[in-house]
mmCIF file with all atom_site columns, C-alpha atoms and ligand atoms in Angstrom:
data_model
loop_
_atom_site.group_PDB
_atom_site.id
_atom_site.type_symbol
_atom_site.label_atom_id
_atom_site.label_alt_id
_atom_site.label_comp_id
_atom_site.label_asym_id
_atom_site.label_entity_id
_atom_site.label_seq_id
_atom_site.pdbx_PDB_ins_code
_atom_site.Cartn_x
_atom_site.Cartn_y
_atom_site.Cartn_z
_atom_site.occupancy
_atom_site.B_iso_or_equiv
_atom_site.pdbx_formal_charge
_atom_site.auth_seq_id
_atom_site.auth_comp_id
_atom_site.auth_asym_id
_atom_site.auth_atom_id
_atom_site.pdbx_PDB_model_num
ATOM   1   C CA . UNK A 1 1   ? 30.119  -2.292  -20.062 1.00 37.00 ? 286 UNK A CA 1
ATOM   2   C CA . UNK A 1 2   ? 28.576  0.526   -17.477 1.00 39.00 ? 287 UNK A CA 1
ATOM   3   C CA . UNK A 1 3   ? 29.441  -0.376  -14.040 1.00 42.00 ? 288 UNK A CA 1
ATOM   4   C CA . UNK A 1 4   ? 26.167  -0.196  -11.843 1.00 38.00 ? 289 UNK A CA 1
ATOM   5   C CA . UNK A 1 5   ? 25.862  2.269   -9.477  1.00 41.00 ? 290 UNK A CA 1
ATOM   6   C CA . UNK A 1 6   ? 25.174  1.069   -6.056  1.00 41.00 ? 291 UNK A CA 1
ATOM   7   C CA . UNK A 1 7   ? 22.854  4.061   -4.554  1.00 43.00 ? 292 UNK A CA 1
ATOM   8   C CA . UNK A 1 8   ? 19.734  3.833   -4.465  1.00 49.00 ? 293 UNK A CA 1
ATOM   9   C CA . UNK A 1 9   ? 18.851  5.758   -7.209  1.00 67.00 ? 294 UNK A CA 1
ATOM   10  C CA . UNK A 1 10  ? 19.338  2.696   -9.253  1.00 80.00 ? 295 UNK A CA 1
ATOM   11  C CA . UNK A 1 11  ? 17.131  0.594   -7.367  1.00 95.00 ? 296 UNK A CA 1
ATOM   12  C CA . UNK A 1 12  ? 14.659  -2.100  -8.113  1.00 98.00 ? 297 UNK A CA 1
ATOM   13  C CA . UNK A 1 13  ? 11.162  -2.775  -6.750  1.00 98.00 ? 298 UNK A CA 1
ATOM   14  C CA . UNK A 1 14  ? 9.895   -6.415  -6.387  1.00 98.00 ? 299 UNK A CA 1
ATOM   15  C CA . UNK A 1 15  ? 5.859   -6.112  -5.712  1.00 98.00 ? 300 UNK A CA 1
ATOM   16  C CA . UNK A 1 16  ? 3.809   -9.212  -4.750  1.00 98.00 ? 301 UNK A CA 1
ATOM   17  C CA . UNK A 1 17  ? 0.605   -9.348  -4.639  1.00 98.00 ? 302 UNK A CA 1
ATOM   18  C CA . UNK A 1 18  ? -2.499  -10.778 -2.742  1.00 98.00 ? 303 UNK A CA 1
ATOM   19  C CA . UNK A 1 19  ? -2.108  -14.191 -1.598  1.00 98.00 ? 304 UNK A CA 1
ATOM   20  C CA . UNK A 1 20  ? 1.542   -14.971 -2.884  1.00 98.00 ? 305 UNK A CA 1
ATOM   21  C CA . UNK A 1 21  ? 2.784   -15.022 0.788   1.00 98.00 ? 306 UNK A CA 1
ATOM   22  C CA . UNK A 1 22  ? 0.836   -17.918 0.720   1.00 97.00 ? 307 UNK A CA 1
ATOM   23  C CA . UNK A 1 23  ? 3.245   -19.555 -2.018  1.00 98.00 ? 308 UNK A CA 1
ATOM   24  C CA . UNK A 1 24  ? 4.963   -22.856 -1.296  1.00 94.00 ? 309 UNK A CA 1
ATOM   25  C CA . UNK A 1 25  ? 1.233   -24.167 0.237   1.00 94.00 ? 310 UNK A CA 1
ATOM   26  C CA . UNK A 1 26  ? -0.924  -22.672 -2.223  1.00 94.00 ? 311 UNK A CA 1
ATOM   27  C CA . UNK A 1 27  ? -2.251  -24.765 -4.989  1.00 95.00 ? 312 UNK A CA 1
ATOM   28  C CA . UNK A 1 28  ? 1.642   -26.001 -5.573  1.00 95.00 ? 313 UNK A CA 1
ATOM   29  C CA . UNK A 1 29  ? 0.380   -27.386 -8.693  1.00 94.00 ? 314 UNK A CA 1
ATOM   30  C CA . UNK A 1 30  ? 0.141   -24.135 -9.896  1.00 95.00 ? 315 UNK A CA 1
ATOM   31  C CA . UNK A 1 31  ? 2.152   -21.839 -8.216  1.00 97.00 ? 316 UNK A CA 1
ATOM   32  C CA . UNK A 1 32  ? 5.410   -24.549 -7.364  1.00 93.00 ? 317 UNK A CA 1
ATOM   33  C CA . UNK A 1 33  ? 6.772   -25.015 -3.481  1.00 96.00 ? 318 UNK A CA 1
ATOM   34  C CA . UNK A 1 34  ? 9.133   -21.972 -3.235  1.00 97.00 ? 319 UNK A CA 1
ATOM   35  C CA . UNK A 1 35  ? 8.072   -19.919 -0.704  1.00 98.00 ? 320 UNK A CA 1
ATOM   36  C CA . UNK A 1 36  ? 7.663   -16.461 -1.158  1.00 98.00 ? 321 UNK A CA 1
ATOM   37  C CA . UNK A 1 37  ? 11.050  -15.531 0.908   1.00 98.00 ? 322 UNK A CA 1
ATOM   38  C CA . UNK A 1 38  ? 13.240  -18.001 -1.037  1.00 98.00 ? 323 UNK A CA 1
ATOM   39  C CA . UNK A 1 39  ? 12.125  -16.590 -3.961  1.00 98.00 ? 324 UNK A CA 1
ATOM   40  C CA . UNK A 1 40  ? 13.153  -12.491 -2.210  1.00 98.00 ? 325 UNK A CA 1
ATOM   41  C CA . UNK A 1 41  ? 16.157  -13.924 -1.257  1.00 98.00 ? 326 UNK A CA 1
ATOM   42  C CA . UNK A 1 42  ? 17.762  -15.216 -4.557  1.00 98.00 ? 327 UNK A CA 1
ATOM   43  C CA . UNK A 1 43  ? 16.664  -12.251 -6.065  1.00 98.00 ? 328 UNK A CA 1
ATOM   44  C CA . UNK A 1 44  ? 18.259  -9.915  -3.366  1.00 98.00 ? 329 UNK A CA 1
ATOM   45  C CA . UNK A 1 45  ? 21.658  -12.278 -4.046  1.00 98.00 ? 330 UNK A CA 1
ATOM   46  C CA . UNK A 1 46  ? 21.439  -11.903 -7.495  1.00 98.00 ? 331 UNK A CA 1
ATOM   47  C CA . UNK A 1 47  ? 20.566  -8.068  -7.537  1.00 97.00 ? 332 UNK A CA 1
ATOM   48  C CA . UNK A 1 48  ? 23.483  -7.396  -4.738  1.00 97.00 ? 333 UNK A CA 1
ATOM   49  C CA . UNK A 1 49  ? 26.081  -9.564  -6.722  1.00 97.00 ? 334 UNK A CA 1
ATOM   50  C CA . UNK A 1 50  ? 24.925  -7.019  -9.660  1.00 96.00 ? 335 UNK A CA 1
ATOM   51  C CA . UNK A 1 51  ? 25.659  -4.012  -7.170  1.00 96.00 ? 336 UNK A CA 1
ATOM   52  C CA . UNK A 1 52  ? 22.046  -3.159  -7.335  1.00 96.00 ? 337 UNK A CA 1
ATOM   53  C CA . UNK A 1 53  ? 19.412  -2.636  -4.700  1.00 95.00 ? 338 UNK A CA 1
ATOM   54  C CA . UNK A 1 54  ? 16.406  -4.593  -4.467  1.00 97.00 ? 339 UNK A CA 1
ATOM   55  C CA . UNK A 1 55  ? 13.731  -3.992  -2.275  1.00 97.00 ? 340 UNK A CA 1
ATOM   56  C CA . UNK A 1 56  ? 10.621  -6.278  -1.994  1.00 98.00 ? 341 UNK A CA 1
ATOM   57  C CA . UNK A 1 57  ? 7.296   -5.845  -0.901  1.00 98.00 ? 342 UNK A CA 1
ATOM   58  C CA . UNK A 1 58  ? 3.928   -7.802  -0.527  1.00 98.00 ? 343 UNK A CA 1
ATOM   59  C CA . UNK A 1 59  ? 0.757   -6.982  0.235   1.00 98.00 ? 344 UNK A CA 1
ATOM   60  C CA . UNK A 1 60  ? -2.994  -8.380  0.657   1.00 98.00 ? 345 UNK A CA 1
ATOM   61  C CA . UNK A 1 61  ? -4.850  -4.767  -0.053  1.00 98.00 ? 346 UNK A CA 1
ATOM   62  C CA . UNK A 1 62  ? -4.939  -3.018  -3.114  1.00 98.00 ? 347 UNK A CA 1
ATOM   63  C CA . UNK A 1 63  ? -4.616  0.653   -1.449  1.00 98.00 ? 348 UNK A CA 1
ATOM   64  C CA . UNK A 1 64  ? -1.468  -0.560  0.309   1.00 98.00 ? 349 UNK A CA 1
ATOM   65  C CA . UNK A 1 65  ? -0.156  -1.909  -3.033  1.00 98.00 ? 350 UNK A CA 1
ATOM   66  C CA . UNK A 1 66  ? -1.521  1.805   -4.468  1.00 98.00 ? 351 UNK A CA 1
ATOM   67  C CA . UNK A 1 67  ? 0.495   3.190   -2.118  1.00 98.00 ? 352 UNK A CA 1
ATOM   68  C CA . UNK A 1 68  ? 3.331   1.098   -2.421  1.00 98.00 ? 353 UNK A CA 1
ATOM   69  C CA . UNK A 1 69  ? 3.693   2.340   -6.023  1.00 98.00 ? 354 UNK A CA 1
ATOM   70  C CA . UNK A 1 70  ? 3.643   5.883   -5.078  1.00 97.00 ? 355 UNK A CA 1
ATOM   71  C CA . UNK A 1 71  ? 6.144   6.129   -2.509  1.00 97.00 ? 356 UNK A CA 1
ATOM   72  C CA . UNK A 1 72  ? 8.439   4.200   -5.236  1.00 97.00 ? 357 UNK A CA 1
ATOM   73  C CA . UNK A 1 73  ? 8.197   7.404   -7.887  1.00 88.00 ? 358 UNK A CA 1
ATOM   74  C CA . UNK A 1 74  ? 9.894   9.856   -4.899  1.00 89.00 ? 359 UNK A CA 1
ATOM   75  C CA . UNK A 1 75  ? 12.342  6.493   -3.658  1.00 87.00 ? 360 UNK A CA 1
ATOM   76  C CA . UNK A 1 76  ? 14.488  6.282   -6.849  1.00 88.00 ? 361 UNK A CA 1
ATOM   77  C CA . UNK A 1 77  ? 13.136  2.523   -8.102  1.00 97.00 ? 362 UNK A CA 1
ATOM   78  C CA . UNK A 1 78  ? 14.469  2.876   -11.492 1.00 96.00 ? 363 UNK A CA 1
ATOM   79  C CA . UNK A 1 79  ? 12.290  -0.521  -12.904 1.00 98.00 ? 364 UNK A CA 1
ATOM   80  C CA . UNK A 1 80  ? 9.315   -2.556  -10.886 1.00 98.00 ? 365 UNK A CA 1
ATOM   81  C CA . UNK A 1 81  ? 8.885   -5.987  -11.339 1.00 98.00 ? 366 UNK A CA 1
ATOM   82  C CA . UNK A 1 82  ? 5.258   -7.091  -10.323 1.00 99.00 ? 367 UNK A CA 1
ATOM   83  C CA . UNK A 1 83  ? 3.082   -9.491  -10.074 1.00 98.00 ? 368 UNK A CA 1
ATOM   84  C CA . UNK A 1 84  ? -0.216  -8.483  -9.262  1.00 98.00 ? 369 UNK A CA 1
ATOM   85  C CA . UNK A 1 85  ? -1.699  -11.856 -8.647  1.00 98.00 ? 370 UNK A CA 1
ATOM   86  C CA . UNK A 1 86  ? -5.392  -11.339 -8.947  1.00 98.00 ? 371 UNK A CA 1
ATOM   87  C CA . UNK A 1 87  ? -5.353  -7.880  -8.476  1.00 98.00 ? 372 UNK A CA 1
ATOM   88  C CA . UNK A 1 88  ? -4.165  -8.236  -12.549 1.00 98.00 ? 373 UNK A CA 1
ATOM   89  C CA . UNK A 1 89  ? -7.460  -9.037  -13.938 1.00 98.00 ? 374 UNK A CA 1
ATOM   90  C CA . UNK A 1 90  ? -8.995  -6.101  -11.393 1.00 98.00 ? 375 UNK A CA 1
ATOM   91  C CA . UNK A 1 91  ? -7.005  -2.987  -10.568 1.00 98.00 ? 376 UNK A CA 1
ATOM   92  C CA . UNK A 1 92  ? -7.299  0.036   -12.433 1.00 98.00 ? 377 UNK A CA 1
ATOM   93  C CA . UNK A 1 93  ? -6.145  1.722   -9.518  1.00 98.00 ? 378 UNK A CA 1
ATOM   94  C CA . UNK A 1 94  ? -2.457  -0.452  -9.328  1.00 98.00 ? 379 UNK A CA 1
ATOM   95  C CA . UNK A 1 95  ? -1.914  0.446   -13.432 1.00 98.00 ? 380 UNK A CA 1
ATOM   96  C CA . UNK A 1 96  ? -3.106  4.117   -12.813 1.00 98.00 ? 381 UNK A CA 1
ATOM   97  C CA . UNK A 1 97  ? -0.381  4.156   -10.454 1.00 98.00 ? 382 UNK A CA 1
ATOM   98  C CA . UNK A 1 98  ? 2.022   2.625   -12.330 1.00 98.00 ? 383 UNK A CA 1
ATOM   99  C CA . UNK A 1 99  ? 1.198   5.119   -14.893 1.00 97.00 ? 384 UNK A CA 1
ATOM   100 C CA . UNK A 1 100 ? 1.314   8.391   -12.499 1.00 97.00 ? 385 UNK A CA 1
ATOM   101 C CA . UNK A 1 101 ? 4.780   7.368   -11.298 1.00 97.00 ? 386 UNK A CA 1
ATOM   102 C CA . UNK A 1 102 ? 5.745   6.534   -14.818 1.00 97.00 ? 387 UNK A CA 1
ATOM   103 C CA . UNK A 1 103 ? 8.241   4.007   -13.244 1.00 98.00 ? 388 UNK A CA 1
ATOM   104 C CA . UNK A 1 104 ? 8.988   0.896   -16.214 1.00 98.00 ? 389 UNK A CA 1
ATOM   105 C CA . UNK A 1 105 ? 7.779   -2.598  -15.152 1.00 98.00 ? 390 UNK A CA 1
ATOM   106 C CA . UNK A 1 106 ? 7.873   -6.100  -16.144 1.00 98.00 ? 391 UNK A CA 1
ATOM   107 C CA . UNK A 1 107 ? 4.838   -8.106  -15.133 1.00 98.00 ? 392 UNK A CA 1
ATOM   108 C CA . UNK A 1 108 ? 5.219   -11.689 -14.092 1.00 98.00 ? 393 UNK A CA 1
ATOM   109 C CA . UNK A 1 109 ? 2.876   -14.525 -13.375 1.00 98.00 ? 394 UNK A CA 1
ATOM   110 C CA . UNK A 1 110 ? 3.895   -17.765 -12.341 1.00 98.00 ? 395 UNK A CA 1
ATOM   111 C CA . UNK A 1 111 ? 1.120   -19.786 -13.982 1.00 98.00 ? 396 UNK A CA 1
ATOM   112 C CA . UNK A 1 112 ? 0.188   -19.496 -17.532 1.00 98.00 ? 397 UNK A CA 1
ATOM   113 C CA . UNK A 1 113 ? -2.770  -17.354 -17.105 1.00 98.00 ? 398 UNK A CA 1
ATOM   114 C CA . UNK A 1 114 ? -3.432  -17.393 -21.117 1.00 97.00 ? 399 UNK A CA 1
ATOM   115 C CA . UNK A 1 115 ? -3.912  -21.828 -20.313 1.00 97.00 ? 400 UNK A CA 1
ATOM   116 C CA . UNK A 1 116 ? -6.974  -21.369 -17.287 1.00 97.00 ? 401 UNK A CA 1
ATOM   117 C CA . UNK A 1 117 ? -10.021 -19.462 -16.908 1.00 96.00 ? 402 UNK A CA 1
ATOM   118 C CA . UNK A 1 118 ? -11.151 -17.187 -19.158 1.00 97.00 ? 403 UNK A CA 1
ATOM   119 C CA . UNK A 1 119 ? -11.283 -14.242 -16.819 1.00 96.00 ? 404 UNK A CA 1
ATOM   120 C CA . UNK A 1 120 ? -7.595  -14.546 -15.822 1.00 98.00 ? 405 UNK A CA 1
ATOM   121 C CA . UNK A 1 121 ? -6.927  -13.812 -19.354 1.00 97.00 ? 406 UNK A CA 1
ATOM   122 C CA . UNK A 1 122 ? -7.199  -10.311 -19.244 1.00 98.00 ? 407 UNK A CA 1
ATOM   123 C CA . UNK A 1 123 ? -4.951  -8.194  -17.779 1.00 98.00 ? 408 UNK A CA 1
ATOM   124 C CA . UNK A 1 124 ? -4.749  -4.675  -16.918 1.00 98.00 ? 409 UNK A CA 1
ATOM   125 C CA . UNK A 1 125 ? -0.837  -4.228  -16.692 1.00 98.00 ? 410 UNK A CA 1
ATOM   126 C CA . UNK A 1 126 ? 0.159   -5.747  -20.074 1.00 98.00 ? 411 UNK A CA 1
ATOM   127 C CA . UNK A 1 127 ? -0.529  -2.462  -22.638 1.00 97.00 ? 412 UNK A CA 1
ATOM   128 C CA . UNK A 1 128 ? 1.162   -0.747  -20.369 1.00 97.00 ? 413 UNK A CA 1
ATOM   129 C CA . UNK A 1 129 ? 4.015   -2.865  -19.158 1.00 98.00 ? 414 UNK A CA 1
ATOM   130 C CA . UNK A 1 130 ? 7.994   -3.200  -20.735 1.00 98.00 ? 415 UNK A CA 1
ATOM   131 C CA . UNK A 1 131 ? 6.903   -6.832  -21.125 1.00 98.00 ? 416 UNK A CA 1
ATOM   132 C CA . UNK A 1 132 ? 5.289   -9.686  -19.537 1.00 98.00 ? 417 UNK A CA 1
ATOM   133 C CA . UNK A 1 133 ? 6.643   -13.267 -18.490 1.00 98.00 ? 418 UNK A CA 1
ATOM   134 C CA . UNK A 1 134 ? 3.920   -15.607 -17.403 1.00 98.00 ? 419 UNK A CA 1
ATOM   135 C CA . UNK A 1 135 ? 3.532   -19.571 -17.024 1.00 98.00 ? 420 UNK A CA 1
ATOM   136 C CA . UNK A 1 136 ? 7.389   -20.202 -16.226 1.00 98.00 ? 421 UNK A CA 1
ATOM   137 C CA . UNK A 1 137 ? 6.994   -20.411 -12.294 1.00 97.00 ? 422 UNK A CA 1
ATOM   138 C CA . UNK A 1 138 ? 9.274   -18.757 -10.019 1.00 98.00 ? 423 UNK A CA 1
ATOM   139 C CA . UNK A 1 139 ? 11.924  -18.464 -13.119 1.00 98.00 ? 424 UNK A CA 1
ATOM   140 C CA . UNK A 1 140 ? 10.231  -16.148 -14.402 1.00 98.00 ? 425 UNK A CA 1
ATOM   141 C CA . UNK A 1 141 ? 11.259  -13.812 -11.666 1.00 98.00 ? 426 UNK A CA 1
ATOM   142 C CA . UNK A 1 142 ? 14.733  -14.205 -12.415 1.00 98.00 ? 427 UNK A CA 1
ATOM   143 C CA . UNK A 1 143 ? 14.556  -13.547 -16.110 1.00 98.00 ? 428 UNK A CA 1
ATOM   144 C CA . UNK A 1 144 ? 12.383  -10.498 -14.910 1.00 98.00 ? 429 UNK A CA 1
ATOM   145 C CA . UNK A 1 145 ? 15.418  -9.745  -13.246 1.00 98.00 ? 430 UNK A CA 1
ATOM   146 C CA . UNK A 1 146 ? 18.249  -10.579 -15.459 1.00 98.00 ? 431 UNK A CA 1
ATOM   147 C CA . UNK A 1 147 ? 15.984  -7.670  -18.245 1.00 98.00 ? 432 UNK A CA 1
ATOM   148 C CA . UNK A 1 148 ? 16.124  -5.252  -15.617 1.00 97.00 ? 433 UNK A CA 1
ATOM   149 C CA . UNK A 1 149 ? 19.688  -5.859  -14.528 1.00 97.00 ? 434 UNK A CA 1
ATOM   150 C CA . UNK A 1 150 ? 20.383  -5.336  -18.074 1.00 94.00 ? 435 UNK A CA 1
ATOM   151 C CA . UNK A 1 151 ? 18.051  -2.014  -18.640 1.00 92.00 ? 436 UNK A CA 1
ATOM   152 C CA . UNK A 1 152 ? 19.126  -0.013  -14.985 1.00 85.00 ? 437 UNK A CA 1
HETATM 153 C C1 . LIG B 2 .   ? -0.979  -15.230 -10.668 1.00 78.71 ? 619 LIG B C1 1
HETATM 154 C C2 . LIG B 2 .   ? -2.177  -15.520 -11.585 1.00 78.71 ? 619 LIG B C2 1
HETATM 155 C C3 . LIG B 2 .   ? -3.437  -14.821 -11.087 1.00 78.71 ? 619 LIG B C3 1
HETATM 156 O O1 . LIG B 2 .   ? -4.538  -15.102 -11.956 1.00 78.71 ? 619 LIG B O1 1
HETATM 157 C C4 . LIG B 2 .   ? -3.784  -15.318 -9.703  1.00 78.71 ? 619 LIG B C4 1
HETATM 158 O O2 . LIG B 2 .   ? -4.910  -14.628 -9.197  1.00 78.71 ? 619 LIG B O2 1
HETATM 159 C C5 . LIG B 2 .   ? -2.637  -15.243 -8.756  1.00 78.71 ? 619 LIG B C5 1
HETATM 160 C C6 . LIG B 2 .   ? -1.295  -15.564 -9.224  1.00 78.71 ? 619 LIG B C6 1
HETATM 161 C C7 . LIG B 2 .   ? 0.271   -16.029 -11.072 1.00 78.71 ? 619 LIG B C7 1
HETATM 162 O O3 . LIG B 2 .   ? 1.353   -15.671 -10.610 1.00 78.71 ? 619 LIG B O3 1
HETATM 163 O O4 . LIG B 2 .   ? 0.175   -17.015 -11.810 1.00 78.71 ? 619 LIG B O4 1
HETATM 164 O O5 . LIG B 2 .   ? -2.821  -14.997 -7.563  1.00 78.71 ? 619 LIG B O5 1
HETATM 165 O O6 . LIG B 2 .   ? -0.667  -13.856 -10.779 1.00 78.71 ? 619 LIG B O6 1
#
């Protein structure tokens, strides 16, 4: 098997969106009680004990998250995994960015957004994503992970 390379030209890109660094008290019915830094941490262990970088990054605006996106195409972030929390069902702007940088994604959701309202159920990252893992709760970061671990 390749061994991983540990610069940073391998890295990955964890992107949160609005109101997930309100996870742990936010609807936990929904969204579960991790917080939003236990979930970063275990993914930073798990990336570092695969010799890769991980970097993380939330935000509450969508041109911060724009941004965010761009400065990953000139940073080396080989894959992104993101949840766009209800910027999904909005931003043209986040997938046109995704698209400019050309960087491959996974999109995750922690609820099943296919199971609630009807206008969650579009999305405007799924044509365009690697793949999307939704309705599995915080694990779905980790098998976001475990793919990309796999693909970098
Ligand atoms: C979410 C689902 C979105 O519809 C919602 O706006 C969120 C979180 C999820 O992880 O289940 O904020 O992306």
């Amino acid at each position: 098997m390749k061994k991983p390379r540990k610069s940073s030209s391998n890295s990955i890109l964890v992107i949160h969106g609005p109101n997930l660094n309100l996870l742990g008290a936010r609807e936990p019915h929904l969204y579960g009680r991790e917080t939003l830094n236990e979930i970063n941490r275990r993914l930073a262990t798990r990336a570092k004990k695969a010799g890769v970088q991980l970097q993380t990054f939330q935000s509450n605006h969508e041109g911060i998250l724009v941004d965010r996106i761009q400065r990953a195409g000139g940073d080396g972030v080989r894959m992104i995994i993101i949840n766009p929390a209800a910027y999904t069902h909005t931003s043209i702007a986040m997938r046109d960015a995704l698209a400019a940088v050309k960087i491959p994604f996974i999109e995750v959701h922690l609820s099943n957004i296919h199971a609630r309202e009807a206008f969650r159920r579009h999305s405007y990252f799924s044509e365009v994503a690697v793949g999307t893992v939704c309705g599995l709760g915080s694990r779905g970061y980790d098998l976001a992970l475990e793919y990309v671990l796999s693909a970098v």
